[in-house]
Each structure stands twice: as structure tokens, then as C-alpha cells.
Amino acid sequence: MIQEHLDIQLIAIVTAVACALPGVFLVLRRMTLMSDAISHAILPGIVLAFFLTESLSSPLLILAAAGTGVLTVVFVELLQRTKLVKEDAAIGLTFPALFSIGVILISRFAGNVHLDMDAVLLGELAYAPLNRLDIFGYDVGPVSVYVMGTILLLNLTFILLFYKELKLATFDASLAATLGFAPTLIHYGLMTLVSVTTVGAFDAVGSILVVALIAGPPATAYLITNRLSLMLTLSAIIGSVNAVAGYWLAYLFDVSIAGAIATMTLLVFGLVFLFVPNRGLIAIARRRTRQKWEFAQTMLVIHLFNHEGLPEAEAESEVAHLHEHLRWDPAFAAQVVKYALNNRCVSQEETQLTLTERGRTVAQQALVQ
Amino acid sequence: MIVAIGAALLGAVSGTLGTYAVLRRQSLLGDAISHAALPGIAIAFLLTGSKTPLILVLGAAVAGWLGTLFILSIVRLTRIKYDSALGIILSTFFGFGLVLHTLIQRTGNANQAGLDTFLFGQAATILESDVLTIGILGGIAIVIMLVFWKELKLLVFDEGFAASLGLPIRALDILLTSLLVIAIVLGLQAVGAVLMSAMLVAPAVAARQWTDKLSVMMLLAAGFGALAGVGGTIISSSASRIPTGPTIVLCATVVVGFSIVLAPNRGLLWNRLRYQRNKRNLKMLGGQLFQSEEQ
């Protein structure tokens, strides 16, 4: 039983990391939806290869499906190159058509082969450890771990080998082209990796949730960091955390593991979105309120500064007068005065406001700027 | 017969509203909305315990709408781009729906076919009442669109100008999205979540090739959508074991291919002919210049 827990989590982690690494580049290159397209469009490839091999984990099947994935990318590019169809529409046309062919193939020949539609689309991680690899009669672990492990290694090697090229092609494609780095080649290399990864992962998590693994952790990491290397590391870590947390969520409530991992992905993304310093929703909201009060305070000190030492100063420095002059709501004016008092920019005697030395400096600075 | 009428109506409605999505480069929003609808269906079922289509459709609409709102806020508030926001919401909402679905299955008061129907649709089970629902809701959506015709047109083609005129851009954006949600939710039953995006995109892309005028494009898209609906239904009913939804999508794709190649002015064939004519003219012109130089 413990072995099974470990096996499933191991598969989930390896799959999540394998998906997150190329996902980083997809997110940065604004091509996330290509993974969605590929994961759907490989269906006819899977079906045809399955007719030939009658097994869902044969290497031939992975190759055929990955080939279909690359073909999808080529189709989308060709459609775009006619300049008659925009990129999003090209994607939106290609993958449903290929997917439809796959569905029709399955239902036409469903009687002859055993290919469970749900398994392809939704995957079932719980069954993955049952398919084990035997070497000379020794049970060395689930096949999925080896399949996804190989793919992970492949992704890692590609990224490490072509790190510089990938980085440049991602952030400045034209410079990469000028320097002779062949961004098109990098593009197709990356797309091939995404295809292979998607095919490998669909067995475990299904084709729709692959997108959650590919887009979720990198986008979450993108909220946290500006550095590519850190983003890659963080994506791998976040992917693993999502996988393990998702597994236990699924175990606790006895629900679909892949679905639970996707749910955790959304949850973690939401939490980071809310709480990350500087760029998070809460940080943004706090900065906006602070800016609002700062601005109101500056208005107040400038107003006082303008009339300081003049005959009308006494009337202008009344708290009640602010309503008329700055068009502030009396309640708001009172709050601003309180804020300015706290910052020691003004001092108050009865209803009269006077600038402090500090308030005067603030006003002068604001006016000079 | 009923199925064909339903499919035609559906094609017309999604073709019309899909025009906006394609022109705004939001073709894949349909894909996201249709996937994001799954948890809505599950929650509607969990809350009410009923399987009345209208209640489930309502749940789907709320979830799809919420998902779109999330996507728009992520894009507005962070540096995450539209495509990634779409991908995340699409897949994780769907995953959450899957979790709820397995939860329902475990309690055992739902039939197993629910999820398959959601994914691939069951055009064959369209009833007269469904056609009526599609007609009424689709009709309402199209009437609303016509009422705001001028505003929506401006939003699509020049958002900045629309904003400078004082039009409520965000409200219009949400209105347009809501109309899209209606079209998608109506189509879920017939063609299913995975293929619904094609029903929005394909007729509009095909129509775009034939005209540069929004009103004409919309009428054409509605026509192409209806054509694909009827064609797909007829083909799938003429042979055994050909599912209707995918066939409709393939019909729509054929219409797109036909339009891209043959449409006058923009089409590939037309372009090729124009290129050759220009080449010939240039050659003749070059020959004349050469002669005049010799003289």
C-alpha cells in the first residue's frame, strides 16, 4: 500500500516536472495554447498507432502521436503563412478538426479495439503503477516512471544544451536570427519536445489536464521572479508541490487524481496571485491606497504652502475650508488631515492647520517636480 | 429532422457570435469557456439534485462566465499574457469539474454517461424542446447583439477610439463575452466541449474570406454554420457509427478550406492568378522599356 502511494506520487512528480520545463518557454513565448492544440490533435495519431500496436505504452505509439503533434504545429504555421487566418484562429481551426478525425476513427472501429476514450482524455493516474516494468524477472517499478523519466531527461538535456539559444530566441527572436541562432529550428525543437511530453503525460493525466501541468507552474513562477533560471527551478518545484498536494487531496476525498492536481494548480496560482510581494493582488491594492493618501496629503501641503504667510492664510487653513477649496468630502478631508498629522507634515491648533518644516519640504519637492 | 434543425440553428447562432471572437483574436476563448463550464454543471447538479437541462445549462453558463472573468482579470492585473491565462483557467477549471464529477459518481446518484456527453455532445438526443431552447436563447442573444450593434462594432475594430468616445469598454467587453457564453453553453449538448470552439471559429473564418463588411460576414458565418450543421447531421445519419458532433466540425473545416482556396480577392487561387498576371504585365512593361531605350 505504501509502495503504491510512493509510486503514484513519483509518477506525478516526474510528469509535472517534465511538463513544467518546456512550459516555461511556452508561457514566455506566448504559445501556451499550442500545448492545448497539440494535446488534442495527437488523438488521431494515438488511435492509428494503437490500431497497429494494440498497446497504449509502446514507443511506436509515442512516436506516432508526437509526429501528429509536430504536424499540428506545421499546419498552424502554414495556415498563418497564408495571411488569411490569424494565429489564434489557425489554432482554433486545426486541433478540433484533427481531434474530430480521431473521435470518428474511435467510434467507427470501437468494436474492434479496446481503446477507452476517457483514458485518453482524462487519464487515470491510479492505474499507472499497475503496469510494471520487468527486467529479467525483477520488478523495477512502474513503466510510467521510466517513460516520463526519459522524457524529463530529454527535456532537461535540451534546455541545458541550448539554454543560451532558447533564452535569446525567446526574448529577442530577431537578434537571435541575426546572430545565426536559427530561431525556427529552436521553435520546432521546442515544439517536438512539447509533443513528446504531451504524449507521454496523457497516459497519466489525460490530454486536457496536460495543459494545467504545462501552463500552471510556469505562470505561477512568472508571478514570482524575473530570472529565467530561477523561473525554471521554481516551476519544477511548484509543479512537484501541486502534484503531491493534488495526490493527497484526491486520496482524502477519493476523487480523480489528475483533476485534483489541476485543482491544486489553480489554488496555488490563486494564492501566489494574491499574496506574492510587489506584484500580488494584495500588494497592488495596498500600493494603490497608499498612493491615494500620499497624493491627497501632497495636495493638502501644497494648498497650505501656497497661502502660507499671506493675508488670507487664516481662512484658507481652516479644516472646514478644504471642502470648498479642494472639493473634498468633509469626512475624506478629516481623514487626509489625520494622515498628514500622523506623518507630521502639518500641525493642528483648534481648526487651524499649519505646515511643519517637513510638510514645507514635501510641498516644495512636489512643486519642483 | 429535429436534429438537423437544431444543428442548423446552433451553427447559425455560433457562427454569428463567433464572428466577434475571431475578429477580436479571441478565437480560443470559446475553447476555454466550454471547458470551464464543467464544474458549473457539476455544482448545479450537486446543489439541486436535478438533471433538468435548463438548470445544468445555467450552472455551465455561470462557471463559463466566471472563468472568462478570471482570464480577463489575470491579463489586466498581472504580466501573464492572454494565452497562458486562458490555458490555466481552461485546464484547472476542467480539472476541478472532474474532481466534482468523480465525487458525484462516488455517491452513485448520477449516470456514468454525463461526462462523455459533456465532452462530445450527443446531437442524436436533441429533442423538440431543446430546439426551442436553442432558438429562443440564441434569438435573445442575437437581438441583444443587434441592439448594441454600433457599440460592439466599434469595440471590435477600434477599442481605443470607443474608449475616447466615453463608451463603457469593460461593460461592453463583458456583454460580448456573456453573449459568447450563451452560444457556447447552447452548443455543449450537441457537439460537446472539445469541439464547441470549432463551431465558433470555423464559420467566421470562412466568412471572413469572402467579404470585408461586418454585416455581410456575420450573415455568411451564420449561413456557413447552418450549412455545416445540416451537412454534418445528414452525413452522420447516412452511415452507422459516425458521431454527429465531429462530423459537423469536419464539415465546417471543409467549408473553411474551400473558402481559403477559392474566395475571390483574398483566396489563395485568386492571389496566385493575380501574382502571375502582375508578373506578365511587368515583363511586358520591361520589354517596352527595353525597346524604348534601344531607340
XYZ file of C-alpha atoms in Angstrom:
664
model
C 0.000 0.000 0.000
C 2.778 2.401 0.949
C 4.618 1.327 -2.180
C 1.573 2.316 -4.243
C 1.391 5.759 -2.611
C 5.037 6.330 -3.384
C 4.767 5.048 -6.945
C 1.855 7.282 -7.854
C 3.454 10.338 -6.305
C 6.722 9.594 -8.041
C 4.959 9.343 -11.410
C 3.036 12.537 -10.689
C 6.174 14.477 -9.743
C 8.222 13.249 -12.702
C 5.351 14.078 -15.077
C 4.794 17.508 -13.536
C 8.468 18.480 -13.762
C 8.781 17.120 -17.303
C 5.792 19.264 -18.342
C 6.796 22.396 -16.432
C 10.252 22.760 -18.004
C 9.200 23.244 -21.651
C 6.103 25.012 -20.303
C 8.294 27.885 -19.085
C 9.313 28.665 -22.653
C 5.759 28.279 -23.956
C 4.462 30.759 -21.382
C 7.248 33.244 -22.156
C 6.802 32.855 -25.916
C 3.023 33.289 -25.657
C 2.418 29.891 -27.143
C 0.740 28.143 -24.224
C -2.275 27.309 -26.322
C -0.110 25.392 -28.729
C 0.149 22.758 -25.984
C -3.624 22.693 -25.761
C -3.804 22.240 -29.522
C -1.127 19.542 -29.577
C -2.653 17.616 -26.702
C -5.963 17.383 -28.546
C -4.602 16.935 -32.026
C -2.452 13.913 -31.176
C -5.607 11.854 -30.796
C -5.724 10.551 -34.396
C -2.024 9.673 -34.117
C -2.657 7.746 -30.928
C -5.643 5.950 -32.431
C -3.845 4.950 -35.631
C -0.762 3.787 -33.766
C -2.969 1.924 -31.331
C -4.602 0.066 -34.235
C -1.132 -1.067 -35.243
C 0.413 -1.870 -31.873
C -2.641 -2.535 -29.688
C -0.826 -1.126 -26.687
C -1.044 2.251 -25.046
C 2.545 2.441 -23.884
C 4.537 1.203 -26.858
C 7.316 3.530 -28.038
C 5.857 3.451 -31.561
C 2.645 4.973 -30.236
C 4.528 7.793 -28.562
C 6.481 8.451 -31.751
C 3.398 8.427 -33.975
C 1.498 10.707 -31.631
C 4.443 13.075 -31.276
C 4.639 13.150 -35.070
C 0.989 14.197 -35.200
C 1.780 16.900 -32.678
C 4.558 18.333 -34.828
C 2.241 18.056 -37.830
C -0.268 20.199 -35.952
C 2.367 22.877 -35.449
C 3.200 22.743 -39.168
C -0.494 23.025 -40.114
C -0.968 26.029 -37.850
C 2.120 27.721 -39.296
C 1.013 27.022 -42.872
C -2.433 28.454 -42.213
C -0.875 31.523 -40.650
C 1.512 31.962 -43.533
C -1.374 32.385 -45.982
C -2.005 35.615 -44.039
C -5.709 34.855 -44.338
C -6.034 33.477 -40.826
C -4.673 34.866 -37.562
C -2.694 32.655 -35.197
C -5.459 32.089 -32.655
C -7.979 31.197 -35.339
C -5.426 28.922 -37.024
C -5.015 27.002 -33.762
C -8.764 27.009 -33.205
C -9.324 25.502 -36.649
C -6.595 22.883 -36.688
C -6.955 20.966 -33.479
C -10.728 20.452 -33.433
C -10.509 19.115 -36.993
C -7.756 16.627 -36.128
C -9.483 15.758 -32.884
C -12.736 15.121 -34.771
C -10.942 12.707 -37.076
C -9.660 10.893 -34.003
C -13.106 10.662 -32.405
C -14.669 9.425 -35.642
C -11.937 6.792 -36.023
C -12.536 5.579 -32.491
C -16.300 5.300 -32.800
C -16.103 3.701 -36.246
C -13.805 0.972 -35.066
C -14.615 0.947 -31.377
C -15.873 -2.622 -31.612
C -12.582 -3.968 -32.905
C -10.162 -2.395 -30.494
C -10.106 -1.681 -26.865
C -9.303 1.994 -26.544
C -11.001 3.803 -23.740
C -11.829 7.359 -24.713
C -11.839 8.511 -21.107
C -8.364 7.120 -20.583
C -7.031 9.213 -23.440
C -8.768 12.421 -22.460
C -8.783 12.247 -18.711
C -6.107 9.715 -17.859
C -6.087 7.683 -14.696
C -3.061 8.011 -12.508
C -4.362 5.444 -10.061
C -3.855 2.625 -12.581
C -0.426 3.781 -13.732
C 1.577 1.804 -11.121
C -0.163 -1.426 -12.136
C 1.728 -1.500 -15.397
C 5.173 -2.539 -14.198
C 8.497 -2.964 -15.877
C 10.152 -6.329 -15.534
C 13.817 -6.795 -16.226
C 14.996 -10.416 -16.052
C 12.059 -11.175 -13.827
C 12.821 -8.384 -11.359
C 10.148 -5.796 -10.790
C 11.954 -2.481 -11.161
C 8.974 -0.146 -10.869
C 6.109 1.219 -12.939
C 6.660 1.680 -16.676
C 5.338 5.239 -16.477
C 8.205 6.343 -14.264
C 10.688 5.177 -16.882
C 8.775 6.654 -19.814
C 8.290 10.036 -18.149
C 11.768 9.906 -16.620
C 13.281 9.511 -20.077
C 11.207 12.395 -21.368
C 12.200 14.526 -18.385
C 15.843 13.750 -19.046
C 15.366 14.608 -22.710
C 13.770 17.959 -21.838
C 16.456 18.745 -19.306
C 19.243 17.905 -21.752
C 17.696 20.021 -24.494
C 17.249 23.000 -22.201
C 20.736 22.744 -20.703
C 22.393 22.260 -24.080
C 20.543 25.070 -25.826
C 19.945 27.309 -22.825
C 21.608 30.327 -24.397
C 19.866 29.817 -27.754
C 16.469 29.255 -26.159
C 16.854 32.312 -23.971
C 17.769 34.569 -26.857
C 15.154 33.158 -29.237
C 12.529 33.642 -26.528
C 13.315 37.197 -25.541
C 14.663 38.609 -28.806
C 13.908 36.439 -31.799
C 15.240 38.931 -34.339
C 18.584 39.280 -32.556
C 18.798 35.507 -32.381
C 18.190 35.337 -36.119
C 20.825 37.998 -36.824
C 23.393 36.149 -34.760
C 22.656 32.973 -36.700
C 20.960 31.037 -33.909
C 18.184 29.727 -36.196
C 15.110 30.574 -34.081
C 12.927 28.496 -36.400
C 14.961 25.408 -35.609
C 14.730 26.170 -31.892
C 10.982 26.679 -32.310
C 10.487 23.288 -33.932
C 12.827 21.627 -31.449
C 10.779 23.025 -28.599
C 7.524 22.006 -30.271
C 8.814 18.473 -30.769
C 9.658 18.318 -27.078
C 6.212 19.610 -26.158
C 4.631 16.971 -28.410
C 6.666 14.137 -26.910
C 6.000 15.382 -23.375
C 2.282 15.726 -24.013
C 2.033 12.228 -25.424
C 3.990 10.793 -22.536
C 1.870 12.617 -19.997
C -1.570 11.937 -21.464
C -1.316 8.347 -20.302
C -1.109 9.546 -16.721
C -3.176 12.713 -16.612
C -5.098 12.828 -19.878
C -4.834 15.313 -22.680
C -6.869 18.179 -21.229
C -5.065 18.325 -17.903
C -1.649 18.233 -19.524
C -2.258 21.913 -20.193
C -2.608 22.525 -16.453
C 0.801 20.933 -15.886
C 2.412 22.818 -18.760
C 0.922 26.268 -18.158
C 0.186 26.326 -14.423
C 3.559 26.086 -12.649
C 5.452 28.339 -15.117
C 2.764 31.035 -14.947
C 2.837 30.831 -11.148
C 6.625 31.120 -11.178
C 6.379 34.018 -13.616
C 4.480 35.962 -10.949
C 7.348 35.476 -8.529
C 10.563 36.017 -10.463
C 12.179 37.871 -13.340
C 15.041 35.453 -13.885
C 14.747 32.661 -16.417
C 16.930 30.222 -14.488
C 15.001 30.849 -11.278
C 11.711 30.558 -13.143
C 12.712 27.121 -14.427
C 13.675 25.944 -10.938
C 10.581 27.411 -9.308
C 8.315 25.885 -11.970
C 9.757 22.451 -11.267
C 9.284 22.924 -7.512
C 5.747 24.316 -7.842
C 4.846 21.513 -10.237
C 6.048 18.909 -7.739
C 4.215 20.562 -4.835
C 0.994 20.660 -6.892
C 1.432 17.005 -7.811
C 1.951 15.787 -4.242
C -0.739 18.040 -2.755
C -3.130 17.002 -5.518
C -2.453 13.356 -4.848
C -3.307 13.648 -1.151
C -6.375 15.746 -1.914
C -7.553 13.027 -4.257
C -6.748 10.334 -1.702
C -8.611 12.174 1.052
C -11.808 12.729 -0.930
C -11.475 9.687 -3.189
C -11.677 11.682 -6.406
C -9.797 11.834 -9.713
C -6.073 12.352 -9.074
C -5.447 14.290 -12.287
C -8.401 16.551 -11.546
C -7.168 17.124 -8.001
C -3.693 18.055 -9.271
C -5.281 20.576 -11.651
C -7.369 21.942 -8.795
C -4.247 22.360 -6.652
C -2.585 24.112 -9.587
C -5.414 26.644 -9.676
C -5.322 27.033 -5.888
C -1.561 27.594 -5.730
C -1.729 30.008 -8.651
C -4.527 31.902 -6.912
C -2.626 32.077 -3.608
C 0.537 33.350 -5.290
C -1.529 35.780 -7.356
C -3.000 37.175 -4.135
C -0.039 37.179 -1.791
C 3.215 37.493 -3.723
C 5.053 40.648 -2.644
C 5.195 43.560 -5.096
C 3.149 42.018 -7.893
C 0.360 40.285 -5.982
C -3.209 41.499 -5.867
C -2.969 42.493 -2.199
C 0.333 44.299 -2.741
C -1.198 46.167 -5.686
C -4.271 47.146 -3.676
C -2.143 48.344 -0.723
C 0.110 50.340 -3.004
C -2.904 51.981 -4.628
C -4.422 53.028 -1.281
C -1.092 54.340 -0.067
C -0.667 56.303 -3.268
C -4.144 57.739 -2.861
C -3.398 59.047 0.632
C 0.075 60.230 -0.327
C -1.412 62.182 -3.200
C -4.120 63.732 -1.034
C -1.513 64.702 1.553
C 0.626 66.338 -1.138
C -2.420 68.292 -2.321
C -3.035 69.453 1.221
C 0.523 70.632 1.903
C 0.722 72.378 -1.467
C -2.541 74.148 -0.706
C -1.257 75.286 2.684
C 2.117 76.193 1.227
C 0.561 78.403 -1.442
C -1.294 80.513 1.083
C 1.358 80.494 3.806
C 2.232 83.948 5.144
C -0.419 85.634 3.012
C -3.334 87.653 4.418
C -5.923 85.005 3.545
C -3.878 82.243 5.191
C -6.067 82.086 8.257
C -9.230 81.426 6.253
C -7.566 79.028 3.843
C -6.052 76.928 6.614
C -9.403 76.078 8.174
C -10.109 72.356 8.060
C -13.690 73.132 7.070
C -12.476 75.208 4.157
C -10.819 72.248 2.446
C -14.233 71.055 1.370
C -14.725 74.213 -0.665
C -11.232 74.610 -1.997
C -10.113 71.084 -2.825
C -13.627 69.735 -3.366
C -13.073 67.134 -0.696
C -15.852 65.477 1.132
C -15.655 66.680 4.790
C -15.182 63.112 6.026
C -12.430 62.492 3.475
C -10.807 65.825 4.377
C -10.760 64.827 8.040
C -9.061 61.533 7.129
C -6.457 63.275 4.995
C -5.713 65.725 7.816
C -5.324 62.804 10.191
C -2.965 61.071 7.743
C -0.908 64.257 7.339
C -0.828 64.771 11.100
C 0.451 61.232 11.574
C 3.201 61.904 9.061
C 3.998 65.160 10.883
C 3.525 67.174 7.710
C 1.050 69.558 9.342
C 0.175 70.536 12.851
C -3.277 71.424 14.059
C -4.433 74.017 16.583
C -8.168 74.033 17.043
C -9.337 74.061 13.392
C -6.270 75.824 12.035
C -3.678 73.852 10.092
C -0.066 74.956 9.863
C 2.727 73.405 7.857
C 5.595 71.824 9.706
C 9.115 72.045 8.371
C 8.685 68.595 6.926
C 5.395 69.484 5.238
C 7.039 72.501 3.681
C 9.810 70.334 2.205
C 7.257 67.872 0.837
C 5.321 70.701 -0.808
C 8.444 72.272 -2.278
C 9.629 68.956 -3.647
C 6.245 68.212 -5.199
C 6.133 71.650 -6.808
C 9.650 71.436 -8.214
C 8.932 68.073 -9.703
C -35.114 16.056 -38.868
C -35.314 17.694 -35.464
C -31.588 17.077 -35.058
C -30.835 18.782 -38.369
C -32.926 21.824 -37.443
C -31.252 22.014 -34.054
C -27.777 21.702 -35.569
C -28.579 24.336 -38.176
C -29.871 26.774 -35.557
C -26.852 26.130 -33.403
C -24.485 26.634 -36.313
C -26.194 29.898 -37.205
C -26.064 31.265 -33.642
C -22.459 30.266 -33.004
C -21.407 31.465 -36.454
C -22.929 34.873 -35.805
C -21.432 35.374 -32.358
C -18.169 33.677 -33.275
C -17.586 36.458 -35.801
C -16.770 38.825 -32.962
C -14.462 36.311 -31.280
C -12.483 35.753 -34.477
C -12.221 39.456 -35.280
C -11.039 40.233 -31.746
C -8.436 37.446 -31.975
C -10.118 35.621 -29.155
C -10.897 32.510 -31.164
C -9.796 30.248 -28.358
C -11.956 31.912 -25.733
C -14.707 29.539 -26.819
C -12.485 26.590 -26.039
C -11.789 27.988 -22.576
C -15.409 28.797 -21.788
C -16.659 25.412 -22.869
C -14.126 23.572 -20.715
C -14.594 25.907 -17.776
C -18.315 25.113 -17.821
C -17.826 21.592 -16.436
C -17.616 22.473 -12.708
C -20.718 24.633 -13.148
C -22.691 21.664 -14.379
C -21.447 19.512 -11.512
C -22.186 22.155 -8.864
C -25.642 22.811 -10.314
C -26.329 19.099 -10.034
C -24.893 18.854 -6.507
C -26.951 21.815 -5.310
C -30.282 20.997 -6.890
C -30.017 17.260 -7.386
C -31.912 17.626 -10.632
C -30.805 16.858 -14.141
C -33.120 19.298 -15.860
C -31.164 20.618 -18.843
C -32.069 24.216 -18.077
C -30.580 24.118 -14.564
C -27.406 22.419 -15.768
C -27.125 24.924 -18.617
C -27.468 27.736 -16.101
C -24.674 26.253 -13.985
C -22.499 25.843 -17.061
C -23.120 29.445 -18.052
C -22.216 30.788 -14.601
C -18.985 28.771 -14.471
C -18.026 29.668 -18.040
C -18.709 33.308 -17.344
C -16.701 33.227 -14.107
C -13.798 31.571 -15.911
C -13.773 34.303 -18.543
C -13.863 36.973 -15.873
C -10.845 35.323 -14.199
C -8.977 35.275 -17.511
C -9.683 38.965 -18.133
C -8.598 39.932 -14.590
C -5.395 37.889 -14.756
C -4.473 39.608 -18.008
C -5.352 43.030 -16.620
C -3.627 42.709 -13.258
C -0.512 40.660 -13.970
C 2.047 40.372 -16.713
C 0.804 36.914 -17.597
C -0.325 37.020 -21.192
C -3.715 36.139 -22.581
C -2.731 32.705 -23.865
C -1.316 31.490 -20.548
C -4.270 32.861 -18.589
C -6.587 31.043 -20.971
C -4.628 27.796 -20.678
C -4.572 27.860 -16.880
C -8.260 28.630 -16.411
C -9.336 26.174 -19.104
C -7.429 23.222 -17.712
C -7.774 23.844 -13.993
C -11.484 24.623 -14.119
C -11.912 21.453 -16.114
C -9.823 19.561 -13.568
C -11.948 20.896 -10.736
C -15.033 19.834 -12.666
C -13.512 16.381 -12.990
C -12.986 16.225 -9.210
C -16.625 17.173 -8.607
C -17.702 14.687 -11.228
C -15.885 11.789 -9.568
C -17.396 12.931 -6.277
C -20.880 12.690 -7.778
C -20.121 9.344 -9.330
C -18.953 8.012 -5.983
C -22.190 8.987 -4.297
C -23.785 6.990 -7.069
C -26.823 9.072 -7.932
C -25.754 10.050 -11.416
C -25.439 8.063 -14.569
C -21.958 7.449 -15.908
C -22.643 8.929 -19.321
C -22.685 12.513 -18.066
C -19.061 13.321 -18.736
C -18.920 11.797 -22.202
C -21.956 13.819 -23.183
C -20.281 16.937 -21.907
C -17.100 16.251 -23.842
C -18.506 15.092 -27.155
C -22.132 16.051 -27.067
C -24.981 13.894 -28.163
C -26.540 15.504 -31.155
C -28.724 12.472 -31.686
C -30.573 13.147 -28.442
C -31.680 16.661 -29.393
C -35.396 16.954 -28.720
C -38.011 19.389 -29.903
C -37.806 21.207 -26.577
C -34.028 21.584 -26.993
C -34.505 23.115 -30.425
C -36.950 25.529 -28.852
C -34.402 26.429 -26.137
C -31.670 26.960 -28.706
C -33.983 29.071 -30.832
C -35.245 31.273 -28.001
C -31.949 31.803 -26.133
C -29.954 32.150 -29.351
C -32.572 34.578 -30.665
C -32.352 36.675 -27.490
C -28.549 36.755 -27.754
C -28.701 37.883 -31.364
C -31.318 40.559 -30.618
C -29.132 41.939 -27.808
C -26.209 41.950 -30.216
C -28.255 43.880 -32.799
C -29.347 46.431 -30.182
C -25.703 47.163 -29.363
C -24.557 46.726 -32.958
C -22.838 50.112 -33.295
C -21.088 49.937 -29.911
C -19.873 46.371 -30.357
C -18.631 47.101 -33.868
C -16.571 49.997 -32.561
C -15.256 47.866 -29.689
C -14.102 45.198 -32.116
C -12.390 47.441 -34.653
C -11.095 50.378 -32.613
C -11.210 49.884 -28.895
C -9.157 52.993 -28.154
C -11.484 55.214 -30.157
C -14.506 53.649 -28.474
C -12.980 54.421 -25.078
C -12.248 58.013 -26.103
C -15.909 58.461 -27.054
C -16.802 57.534 -23.496
C -18.261 54.125 -24.237
C -18.108 51.773 -21.245
C -15.477 49.440 -22.672
C -15.397 46.956 -19.830
C -19.157 46.665 -19.668
C -19.302 46.076 -23.439
C -16.481 43.544 -23.166
C -18.408 41.647 -20.522
C -21.604 41.889 -22.573
C -19.903 40.422 -25.620
C -18.362 37.661 -23.527
C -21.736 36.877 -21.974
C -23.284 36.523 -25.425
C -20.461 34.156 -26.342
C -21.090 32.156 -23.169
C -24.753 31.749 -24.164
C -23.821 30.470 -27.621
C -21.299 28.010 -26.194
C -23.494 26.643 -23.456
C -26.256 26.043 -26.005
C -23.842 24.056 -28.143
C -22.437 21.874 -25.369
C -25.227 19.346 -25.596
C -24.948 18.917 -29.332
C -21.240 18.969 -30.151
C -19.633 18.912 -26.713
C -16.960 20.972 -25.024
C -13.954 19.929 -27.057
C -15.482 20.732 -30.416
C -17.532 23.776 -29.496
C -14.619 26.109 -30.168
C -14.544 24.976 -33.803
C -18.214 25.875 -34.189
C -17.394 29.424 -33.166
C -14.216 29.795 -35.176
C -14.685 27.905 -38.436
C -17.812 29.595 -39.903
C -16.449 33.044 -39.063
C -13.023 32.348 -40.573
C -14.676 31.017 -43.731
C -16.956 34.050 -43.962
C -14.036 36.424 -43.435
C -12.504 35.310 -46.729
C -15.477 36.392 -48.813
C -16.068 39.911 -47.547
C -14.668 42.940 -45.754
C -18.012 44.058 -44.341
C -19.034 43.067 -40.832
C -22.747 42.651 -41.553
C -22.126 40.529 -44.642
C -19.510 38.482 -42.797
C -21.936 37.782 -39.986
C -24.713 36.679 -42.332
C -22.299 34.458 -44.227
C -20.954 32.974 -40.983
C -24.488 32.180 -39.863
C -25.150 30.563 -43.238
C -21.938 28.522 -43.169
C -22.641 27.455 -39.585
C -26.126 26.274 -40.506
C -24.763 24.533 -43.603
C -22.168 22.657 -41.567
C -24.819 21.723 -39.017
C -27.180 20.263 -41.598
C -24.401 18.682 -43.650
C -22.820 17.021 -40.633
C -26.164 15.680 -39.441
C -27.021 14.218 -42.843
C -23.625 12.562 -43.313
C -23.547 11.078 -39.836
C -27.068 9.696 -40.127
C -26.345 8.121 -43.504
C -23.788 5.686 -42.123
C -23.636 3.792 -38.884
C -21.401 4.773 -36.013
C -20.315 8.180 -37.212
C -20.761 10.635 -34.356
C -22.595 13.834 -35.282
C -20.558 16.460 -33.437
C -17.184 15.670 -35.002
C -18.795 15.327 -38.430
C -20.298 18.793 -38.112
C -16.870 20.136 -37.196
C -15.238 18.433 -40.168
C -17.937 19.868 -42.473
C -17.191 23.333 -41.128
C -13.470 22.726 -41.674
C -14.124 21.740 -45.287
C -16.051 24.985 -45.788
C -13.031 26.868 -44.392
C -10.619 25.071 -46.715
C -12.866 25.762 -49.687
C -13.123 29.451 -48.738
C -9.408 29.915 -48.173
C -8.578 28.486 -51.563
C -11.394 29.802 -53.713
C -12.726 33.028 -52.217
C -12.430 35.907 -54.698
C -9.878 38.623 -53.911
C -8.421 37.088 -50.729
C -8.348 33.421 -51.706
C -5.127 31.539 -52.438
C -6.093 30.714 -56.039
C -7.075 34.299 -56.692
C -3.801 35.508 -55.197
C -1.839 33.143 -57.383
C -3.612 34.349 -60.539
C -3.074 37.955 -59.583
C 0.601 37.281 -58.954
C 1.024 35.715 -62.380
C -0.879 38.483 -64.115
C 1.299 41.063 -62.397
C 4.406 39.162 -63.399
C 3.279 39.028 -67.012
C 2.390 42.719 -67.028
C 5.729 43.611 -65.532
C 7.526 41.549 -68.156
C 5.640 43.286 -70.932
C 6.349 46.642 -69.356
C 10.002 45.738 -69.008
C 10.136 44.703 -72.670
C 8.605 48.006 -73.761
C 11.064 49.973 -71.632
C 13.913 47.992 -73.115
C 12.712 48.743 -76.629
C 12.288 52.437 -75.931
C 15.839 52.527 -74.578
C 17.187 50.972 -77.753
C 15.542 53.533 -79.947
